[in-house]
Coordinates of C-alpha atoms in Angstrom, one line a residue:
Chain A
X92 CA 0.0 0.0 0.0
X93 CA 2.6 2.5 0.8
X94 CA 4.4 2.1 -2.3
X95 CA 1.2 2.8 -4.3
X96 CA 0.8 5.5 -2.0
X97 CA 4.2 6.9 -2.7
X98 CA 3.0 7.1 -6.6
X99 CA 0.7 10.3 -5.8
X100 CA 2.5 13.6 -6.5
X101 CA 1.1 14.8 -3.1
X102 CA 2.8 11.9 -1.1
X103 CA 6.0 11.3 -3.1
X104 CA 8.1 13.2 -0.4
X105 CA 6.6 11.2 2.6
X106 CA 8.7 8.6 4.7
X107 CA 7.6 5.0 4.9
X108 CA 7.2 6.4 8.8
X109 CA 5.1 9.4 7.6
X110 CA 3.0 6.8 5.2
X111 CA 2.2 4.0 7.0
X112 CA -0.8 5.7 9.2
X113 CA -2.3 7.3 5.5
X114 CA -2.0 3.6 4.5
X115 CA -4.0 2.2 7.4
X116 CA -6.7 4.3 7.4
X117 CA -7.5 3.9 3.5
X118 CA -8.7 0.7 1.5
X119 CA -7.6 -0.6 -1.7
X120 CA -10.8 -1.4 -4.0
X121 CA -11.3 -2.5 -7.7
X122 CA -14.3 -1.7 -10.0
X123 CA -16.0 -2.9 -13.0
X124 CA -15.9 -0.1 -15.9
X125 CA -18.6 2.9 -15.4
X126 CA -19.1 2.0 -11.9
X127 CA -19.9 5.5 -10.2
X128 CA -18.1 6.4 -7.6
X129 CA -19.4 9.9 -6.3
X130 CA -22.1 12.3 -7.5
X131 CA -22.1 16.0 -8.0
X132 CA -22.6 17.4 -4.6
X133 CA -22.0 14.6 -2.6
X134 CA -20.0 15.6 0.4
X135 CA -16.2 15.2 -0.1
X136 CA -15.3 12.0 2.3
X137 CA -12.4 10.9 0.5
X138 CA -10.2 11.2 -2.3
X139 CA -8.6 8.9 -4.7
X140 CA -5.9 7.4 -6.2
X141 CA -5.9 5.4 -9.5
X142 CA -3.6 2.4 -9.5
X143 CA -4.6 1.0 -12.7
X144 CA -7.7 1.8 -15.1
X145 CA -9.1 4.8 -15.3
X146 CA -11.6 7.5 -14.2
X147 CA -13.6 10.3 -16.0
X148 CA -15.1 13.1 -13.9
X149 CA -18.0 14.9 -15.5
X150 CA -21.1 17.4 -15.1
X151 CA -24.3 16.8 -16.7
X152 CA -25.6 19.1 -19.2
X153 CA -29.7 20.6 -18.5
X154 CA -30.4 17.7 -21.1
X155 CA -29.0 14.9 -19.3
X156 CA -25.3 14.9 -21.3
X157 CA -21.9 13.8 -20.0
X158 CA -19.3 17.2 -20.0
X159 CA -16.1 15.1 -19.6
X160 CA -14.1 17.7 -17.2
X161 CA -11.1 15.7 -16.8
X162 CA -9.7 11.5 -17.4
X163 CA -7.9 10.5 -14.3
X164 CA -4.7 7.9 -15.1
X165 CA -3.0 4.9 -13.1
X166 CA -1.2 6.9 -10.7
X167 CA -3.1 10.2 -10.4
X168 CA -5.0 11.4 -7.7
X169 CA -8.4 13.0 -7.9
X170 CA -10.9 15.1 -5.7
X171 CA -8.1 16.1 -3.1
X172 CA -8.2 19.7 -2.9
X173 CA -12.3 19.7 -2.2
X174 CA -11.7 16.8 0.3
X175 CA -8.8 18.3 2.0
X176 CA -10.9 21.8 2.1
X177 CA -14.3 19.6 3.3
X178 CA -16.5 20.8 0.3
X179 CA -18.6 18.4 -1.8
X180 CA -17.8 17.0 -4.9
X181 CA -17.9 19.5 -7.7
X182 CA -18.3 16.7 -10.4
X183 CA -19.8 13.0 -11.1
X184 CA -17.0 10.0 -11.4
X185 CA -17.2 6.9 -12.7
X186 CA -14.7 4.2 -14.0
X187 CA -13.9 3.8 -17.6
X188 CA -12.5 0.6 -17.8
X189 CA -12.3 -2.0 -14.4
X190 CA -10.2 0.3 -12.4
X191 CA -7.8 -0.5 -8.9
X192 CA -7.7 2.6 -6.4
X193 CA -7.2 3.4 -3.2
X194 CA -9.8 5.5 -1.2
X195 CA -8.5 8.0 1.3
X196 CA -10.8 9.8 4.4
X197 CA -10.0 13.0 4.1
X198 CA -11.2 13.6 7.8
X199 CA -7.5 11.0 8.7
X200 CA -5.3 13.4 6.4
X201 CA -6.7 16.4 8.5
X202 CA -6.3 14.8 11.4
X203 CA -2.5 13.7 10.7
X204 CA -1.9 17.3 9.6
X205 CA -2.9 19.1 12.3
X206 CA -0.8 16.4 14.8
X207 CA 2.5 16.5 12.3
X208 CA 2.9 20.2 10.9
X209 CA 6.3 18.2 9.2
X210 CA 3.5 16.3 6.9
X211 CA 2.0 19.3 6.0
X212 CA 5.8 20.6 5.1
X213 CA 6.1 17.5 3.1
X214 CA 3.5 17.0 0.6
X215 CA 3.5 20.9 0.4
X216 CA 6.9 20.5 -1.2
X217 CA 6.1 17.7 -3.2
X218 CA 3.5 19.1 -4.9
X219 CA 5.6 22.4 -5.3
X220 CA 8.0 19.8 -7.2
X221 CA 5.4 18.6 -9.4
X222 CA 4.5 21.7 -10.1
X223 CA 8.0 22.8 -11.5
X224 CA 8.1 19.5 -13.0
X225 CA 4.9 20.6 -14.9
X226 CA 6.0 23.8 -15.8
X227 CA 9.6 22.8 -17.4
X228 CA 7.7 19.9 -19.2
X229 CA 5.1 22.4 -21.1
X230 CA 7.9 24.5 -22.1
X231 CA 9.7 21.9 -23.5
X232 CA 6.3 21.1 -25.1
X233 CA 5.7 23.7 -26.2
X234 CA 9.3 24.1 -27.6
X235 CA 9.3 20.9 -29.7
X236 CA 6.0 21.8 -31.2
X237 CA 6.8 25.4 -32.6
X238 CA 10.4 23.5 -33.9
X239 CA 7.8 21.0 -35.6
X240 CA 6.3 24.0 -36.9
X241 CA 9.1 25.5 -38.4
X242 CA 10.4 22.8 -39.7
X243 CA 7.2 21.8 -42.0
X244 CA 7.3 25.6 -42.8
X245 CA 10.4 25.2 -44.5
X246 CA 10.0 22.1 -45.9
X247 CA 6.9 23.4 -47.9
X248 CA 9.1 25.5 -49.5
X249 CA 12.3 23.3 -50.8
X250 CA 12.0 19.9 -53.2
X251 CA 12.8 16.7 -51.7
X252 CA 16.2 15.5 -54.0
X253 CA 18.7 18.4 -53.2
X254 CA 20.9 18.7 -50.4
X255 CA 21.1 22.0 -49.8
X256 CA 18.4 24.5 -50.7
X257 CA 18.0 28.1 -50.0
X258 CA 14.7 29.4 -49.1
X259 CA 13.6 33.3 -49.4
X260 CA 11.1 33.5 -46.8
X261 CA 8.0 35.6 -48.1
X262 CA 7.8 38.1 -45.8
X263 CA 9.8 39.5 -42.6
X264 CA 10.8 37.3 -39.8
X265 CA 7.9 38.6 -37.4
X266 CA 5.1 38.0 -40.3
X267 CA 6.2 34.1 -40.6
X268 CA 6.4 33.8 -36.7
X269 CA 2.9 35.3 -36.4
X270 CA 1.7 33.1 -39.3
X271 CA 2.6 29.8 -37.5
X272 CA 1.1 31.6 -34.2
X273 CA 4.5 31.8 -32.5
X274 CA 5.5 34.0 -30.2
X275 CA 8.9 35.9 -32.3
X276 CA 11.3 35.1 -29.5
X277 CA 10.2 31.8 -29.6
X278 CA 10.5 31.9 -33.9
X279 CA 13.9 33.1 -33.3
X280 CA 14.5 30.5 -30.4
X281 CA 13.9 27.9 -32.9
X282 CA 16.2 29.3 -35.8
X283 CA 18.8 29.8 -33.3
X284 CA 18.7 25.8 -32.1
X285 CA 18.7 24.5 -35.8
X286 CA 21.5 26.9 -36.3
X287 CA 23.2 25.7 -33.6
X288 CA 22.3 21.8 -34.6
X289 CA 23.9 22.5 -38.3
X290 CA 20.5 22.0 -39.9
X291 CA 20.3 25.7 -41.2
X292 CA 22.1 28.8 -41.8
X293 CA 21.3 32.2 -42.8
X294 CA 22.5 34.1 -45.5
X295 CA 21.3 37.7 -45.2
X296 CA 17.4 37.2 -45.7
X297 CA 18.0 34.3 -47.4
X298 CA 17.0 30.5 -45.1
X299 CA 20.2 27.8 -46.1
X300 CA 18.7 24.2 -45.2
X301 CA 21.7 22.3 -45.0
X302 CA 19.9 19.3 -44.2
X303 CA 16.4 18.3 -45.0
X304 CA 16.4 15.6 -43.8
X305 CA 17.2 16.4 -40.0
X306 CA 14.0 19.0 -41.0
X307 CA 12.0 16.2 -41.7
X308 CA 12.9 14.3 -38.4
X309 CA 12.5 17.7 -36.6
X310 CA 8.7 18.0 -37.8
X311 CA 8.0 13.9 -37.3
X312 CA 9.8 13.7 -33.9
X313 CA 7.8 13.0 -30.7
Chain B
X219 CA 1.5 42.6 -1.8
X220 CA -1.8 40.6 -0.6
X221 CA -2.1 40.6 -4.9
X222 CA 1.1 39.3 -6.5
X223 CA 1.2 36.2 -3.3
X224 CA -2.3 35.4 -4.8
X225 CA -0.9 34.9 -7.9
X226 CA 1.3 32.1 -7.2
X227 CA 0.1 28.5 -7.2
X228 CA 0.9 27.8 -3.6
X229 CA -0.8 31.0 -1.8
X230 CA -4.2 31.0 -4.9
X231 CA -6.8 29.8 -2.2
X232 CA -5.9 31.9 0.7
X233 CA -8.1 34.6 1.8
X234 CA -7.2 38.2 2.4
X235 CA -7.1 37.0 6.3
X236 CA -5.1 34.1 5.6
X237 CA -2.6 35.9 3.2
X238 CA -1.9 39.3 5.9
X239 CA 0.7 37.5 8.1
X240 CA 2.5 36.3 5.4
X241 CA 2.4 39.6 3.3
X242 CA 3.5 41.0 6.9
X243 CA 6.7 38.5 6.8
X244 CA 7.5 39.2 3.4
X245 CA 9.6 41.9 1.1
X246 CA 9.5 42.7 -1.9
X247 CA 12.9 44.0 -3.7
X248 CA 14.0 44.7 -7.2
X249 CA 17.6 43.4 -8.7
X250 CA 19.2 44.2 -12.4
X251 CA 19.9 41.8 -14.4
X252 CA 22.5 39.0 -13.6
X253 CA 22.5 39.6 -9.6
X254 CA 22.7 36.6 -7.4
X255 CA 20.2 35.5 -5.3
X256 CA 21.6 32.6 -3.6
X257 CA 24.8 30.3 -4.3
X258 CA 24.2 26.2 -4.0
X259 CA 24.2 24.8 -0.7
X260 CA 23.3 28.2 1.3
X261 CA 20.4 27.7 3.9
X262 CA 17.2 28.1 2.0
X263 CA 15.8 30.6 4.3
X264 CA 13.8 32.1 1.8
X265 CA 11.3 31.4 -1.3
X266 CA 10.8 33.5 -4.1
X267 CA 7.8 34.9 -5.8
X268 CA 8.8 36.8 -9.6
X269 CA 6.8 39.5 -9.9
X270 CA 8.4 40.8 -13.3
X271 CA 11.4 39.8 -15.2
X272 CA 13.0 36.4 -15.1
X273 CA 15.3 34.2 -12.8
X274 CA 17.4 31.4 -14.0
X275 CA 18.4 28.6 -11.6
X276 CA 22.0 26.7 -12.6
X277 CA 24.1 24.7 -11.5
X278 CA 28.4 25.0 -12.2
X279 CA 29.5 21.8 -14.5
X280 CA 33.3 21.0 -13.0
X281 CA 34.7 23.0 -15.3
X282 CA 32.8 26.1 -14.1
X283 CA 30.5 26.1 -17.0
X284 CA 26.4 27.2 -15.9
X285 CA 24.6 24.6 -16.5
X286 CA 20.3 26.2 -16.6
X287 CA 18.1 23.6 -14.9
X288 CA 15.0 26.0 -15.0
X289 CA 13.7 29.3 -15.9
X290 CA 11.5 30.9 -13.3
X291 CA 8.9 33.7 -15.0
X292 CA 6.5 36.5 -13.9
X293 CA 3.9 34.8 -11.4
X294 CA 6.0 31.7 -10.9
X295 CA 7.5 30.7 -6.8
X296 CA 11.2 29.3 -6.7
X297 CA 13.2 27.5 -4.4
X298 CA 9.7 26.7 -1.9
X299 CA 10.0 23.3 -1.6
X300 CA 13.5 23.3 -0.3
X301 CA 12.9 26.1 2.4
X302 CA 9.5 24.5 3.4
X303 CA 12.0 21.7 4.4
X304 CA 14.5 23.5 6.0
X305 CA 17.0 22.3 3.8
X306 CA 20.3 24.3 1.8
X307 CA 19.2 25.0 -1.9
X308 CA 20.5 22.7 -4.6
X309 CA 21.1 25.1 -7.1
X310 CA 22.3 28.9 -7.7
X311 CA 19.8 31.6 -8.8
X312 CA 20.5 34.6 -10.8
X313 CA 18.2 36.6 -12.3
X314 CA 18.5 36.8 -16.1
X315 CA 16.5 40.3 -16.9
X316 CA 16.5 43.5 -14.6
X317 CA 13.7 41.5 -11.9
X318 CA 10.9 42.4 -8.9
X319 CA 10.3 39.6 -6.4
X320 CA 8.9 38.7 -3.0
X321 CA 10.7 37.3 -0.8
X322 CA 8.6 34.7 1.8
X323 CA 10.8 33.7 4.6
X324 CA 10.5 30.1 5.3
X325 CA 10.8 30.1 8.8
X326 CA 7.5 32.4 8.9
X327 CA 5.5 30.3 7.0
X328 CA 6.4 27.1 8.4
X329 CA 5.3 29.0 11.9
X330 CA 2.0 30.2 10.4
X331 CA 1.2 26.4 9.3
X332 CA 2.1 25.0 12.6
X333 CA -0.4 27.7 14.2
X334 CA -3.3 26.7 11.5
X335 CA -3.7 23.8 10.1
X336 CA -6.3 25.7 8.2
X337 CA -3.5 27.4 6.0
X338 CA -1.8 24.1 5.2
X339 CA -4.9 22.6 4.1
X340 CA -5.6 25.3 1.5
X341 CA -2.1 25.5 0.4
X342 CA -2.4 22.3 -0.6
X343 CA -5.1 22.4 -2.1
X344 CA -4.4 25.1 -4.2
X345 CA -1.1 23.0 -5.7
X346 CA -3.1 20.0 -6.4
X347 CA -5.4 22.3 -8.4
X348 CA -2.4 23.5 -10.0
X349 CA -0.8 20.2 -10.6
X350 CA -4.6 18.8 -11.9
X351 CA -4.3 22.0 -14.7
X352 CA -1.0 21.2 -16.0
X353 CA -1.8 17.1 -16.3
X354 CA -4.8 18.8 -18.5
X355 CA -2.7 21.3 -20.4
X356 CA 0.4 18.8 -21.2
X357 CA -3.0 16.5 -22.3
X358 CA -3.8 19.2 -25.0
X359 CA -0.6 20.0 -25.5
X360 CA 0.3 16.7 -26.9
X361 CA -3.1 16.1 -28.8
X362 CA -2.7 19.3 -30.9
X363 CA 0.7 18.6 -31.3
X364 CA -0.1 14.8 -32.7
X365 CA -2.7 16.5 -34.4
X366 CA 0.1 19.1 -36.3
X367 CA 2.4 15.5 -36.9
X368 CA -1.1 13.4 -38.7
X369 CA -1.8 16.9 -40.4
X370 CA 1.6 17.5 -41.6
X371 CA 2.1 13.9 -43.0
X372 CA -1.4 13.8 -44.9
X373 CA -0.2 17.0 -46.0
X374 CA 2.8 15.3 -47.4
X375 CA 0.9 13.1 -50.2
X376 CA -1.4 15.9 -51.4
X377 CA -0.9 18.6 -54.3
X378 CA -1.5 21.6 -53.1
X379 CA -4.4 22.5 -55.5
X380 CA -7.5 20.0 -55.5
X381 CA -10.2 20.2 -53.4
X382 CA -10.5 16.4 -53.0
X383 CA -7.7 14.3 -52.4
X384 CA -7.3 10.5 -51.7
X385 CA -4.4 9.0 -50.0
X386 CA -3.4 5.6 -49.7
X387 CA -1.1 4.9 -46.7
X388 CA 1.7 3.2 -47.5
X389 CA 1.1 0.6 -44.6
X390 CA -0.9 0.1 -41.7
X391 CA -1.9 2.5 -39.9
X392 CA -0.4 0.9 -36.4
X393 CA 3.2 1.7 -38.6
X394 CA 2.0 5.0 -39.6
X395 CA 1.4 5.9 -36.2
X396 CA 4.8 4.7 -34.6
X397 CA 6.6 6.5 -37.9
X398 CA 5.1 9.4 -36.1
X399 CA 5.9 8.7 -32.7
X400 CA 2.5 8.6 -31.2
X401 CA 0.6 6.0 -29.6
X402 CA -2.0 4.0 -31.8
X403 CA -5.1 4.8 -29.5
X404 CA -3.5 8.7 -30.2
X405 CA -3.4 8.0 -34.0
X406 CA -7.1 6.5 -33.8
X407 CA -8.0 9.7 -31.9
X408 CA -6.9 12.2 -34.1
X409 CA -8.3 10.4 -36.7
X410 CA -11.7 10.2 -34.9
X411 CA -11.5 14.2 -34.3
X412 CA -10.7 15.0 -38.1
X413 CA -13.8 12.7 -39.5
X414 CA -15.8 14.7 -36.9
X415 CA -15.3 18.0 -37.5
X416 CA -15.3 16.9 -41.7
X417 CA -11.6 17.2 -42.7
X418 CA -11.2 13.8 -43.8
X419 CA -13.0 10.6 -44.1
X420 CA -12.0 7.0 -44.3
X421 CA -13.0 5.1 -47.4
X422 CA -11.6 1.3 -46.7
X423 CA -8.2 1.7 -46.4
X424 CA -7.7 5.3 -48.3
X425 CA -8.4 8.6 -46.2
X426 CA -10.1 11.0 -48.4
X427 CA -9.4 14.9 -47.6
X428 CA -12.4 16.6 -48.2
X429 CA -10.5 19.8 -47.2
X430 CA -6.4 20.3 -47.6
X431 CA -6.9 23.8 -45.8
X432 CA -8.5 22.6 -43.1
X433 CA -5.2 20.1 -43.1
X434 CA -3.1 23.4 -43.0
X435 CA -4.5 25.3 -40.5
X436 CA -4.2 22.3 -38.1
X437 CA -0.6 21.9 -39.2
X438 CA 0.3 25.9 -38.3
X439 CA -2.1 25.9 -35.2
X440 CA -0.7 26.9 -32.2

């Protein structure tokens, strides 16, 4: 139990001391798919974390639809922050496929907290962690898919036999980030990296592809 | 003050009550460019909230080159997980740009939590809240992008001037999806959203583009 446990952003930080009292008071359980778990309003007992399977939380519509608001993955967490803060649930969840969790009282967490001000300290900072974590990986998300874009951008403009190829861009530097909505330090970012990787050159206004075929993995990679 | 702590993951839940004593604890100060903050292995007495400009954290490779392990930007906390534990930070901080910031000493906060377990409650919520937007965000994130990479490829076997096109994939589409570097049940999914909103459709084992523009735009989208 306390290795699932140890899974969840929020616990990572904890010591198998610090864990083993979460781990007695909550229950492992497994599910068929679309078995409901909790209903829109229903006071916020516990919270959850997926071990394997998964879990869609959603609103209903006036007419009765399912709003997806969020899939929850084998080793997230979900409903924490309202059962921490002793609200009710703001959403419906039920399993998607059969689905393993653990079910955590919230009403044990508080009381640990307020004993152990140290496990308070430590899932604090793990969750600070994940956050950063978070924030580098969406940059570098967010990196790789403008370097896609500008990558297929040039490739539209060069045949696929030649080496090297020079490309005249159609307009200034600013025009073609904004036209593949990129920021231009991020435009300029990119040309800088491919620069630095050999892949291009410039040549006054001119665009120097010295190899098109790193552009190509560039725009196909993951 | 109460206004730029709100702003930071950790602090977004706290009331105006809540947030006084730590606003009371904390200072803000303004650096130019390229000052240091803290050097590795100093007591993290302090966290860091950017206000404006930009702070790079490094660490020194052994031949005293800086080696950037993250970029901290306007709105964004440094170094809290670390002084929430007491323990010495584990990189150096500069900032990059000229830079306001608030500085939370640790020792205050940690003092608050222990006094109100109230506090530590809603801090964590707040960061699970956080952490629950970026798994959504890096979700998108990764769908558009596999969206650009199906876009881009399709893009590849068309002429640029018909309205209709048919493609025949060169093999199956399990391949086509691991040529890209995405997950089948991704490949399947972008498919499913570009038969949905009419871009393409499937005709046996051809896709038909009813509308190469359509195709560009989601290539170039940001």
């Amino acid at each position: 139990m306390e290795q699932f446990l140890r899974a969840a952003a929020i616990f990572q930080s904890l010591s198998q001391t610090d864990l083993m009292p979460i781990a007695n008071a909550s229950k492992k359980t497994t599910h068929p798919a679309n078995t409901p778990l909790f209903a829109e309003r229903d006071p916020a007992t516990h919270f959850f974390l997926v071990i394997s399977g998964s879990v869609r939380l959603y609103r209903l519509t006036p007419d009765g639809k399912e709003k997806v608001i969020e899939i929850i993955r084998a080793g997230e967490t979900f409903a924490e922050s309202v059962a921490l803060l002793d609200k009710p649930y703001p959403v419906y969840a039920n399993t998607i496929d059969s689905t393993e969790m653990i079910r955590i009282p919230a009403a044990a967490i508080r009381n640990l907290m307020a004993q152990n001000t140290g496990l308070s300290l430590k899932m604090l900072a793990s969750l600070s962690l994940r956050v950063h974590k978070f924030i580098n990986d969406i940059h570098t998300l967010s990196m790789s898919s403008a370097q896609q874009k500008v990558a297929g951008y040039f490739l539209a403009f060069i045949s696929d036999d030649k080496t090297e190829q020079r490309i005249e861009l159609p307009s200034k530097k600013s025009i073609v980030a904004s036209r593949l909505g990129l920021q231009p330090e991020t435009f300029s970012r990119v040309l800088g990296k491919m620069k630095e990787r050999g892949v291009i050159y410039e040549d006054g206004p001119e665009i120097v592809v010295l190899q098109p075929e790193k552009l190509r993995e560039l725009r196909d990679s993951a």
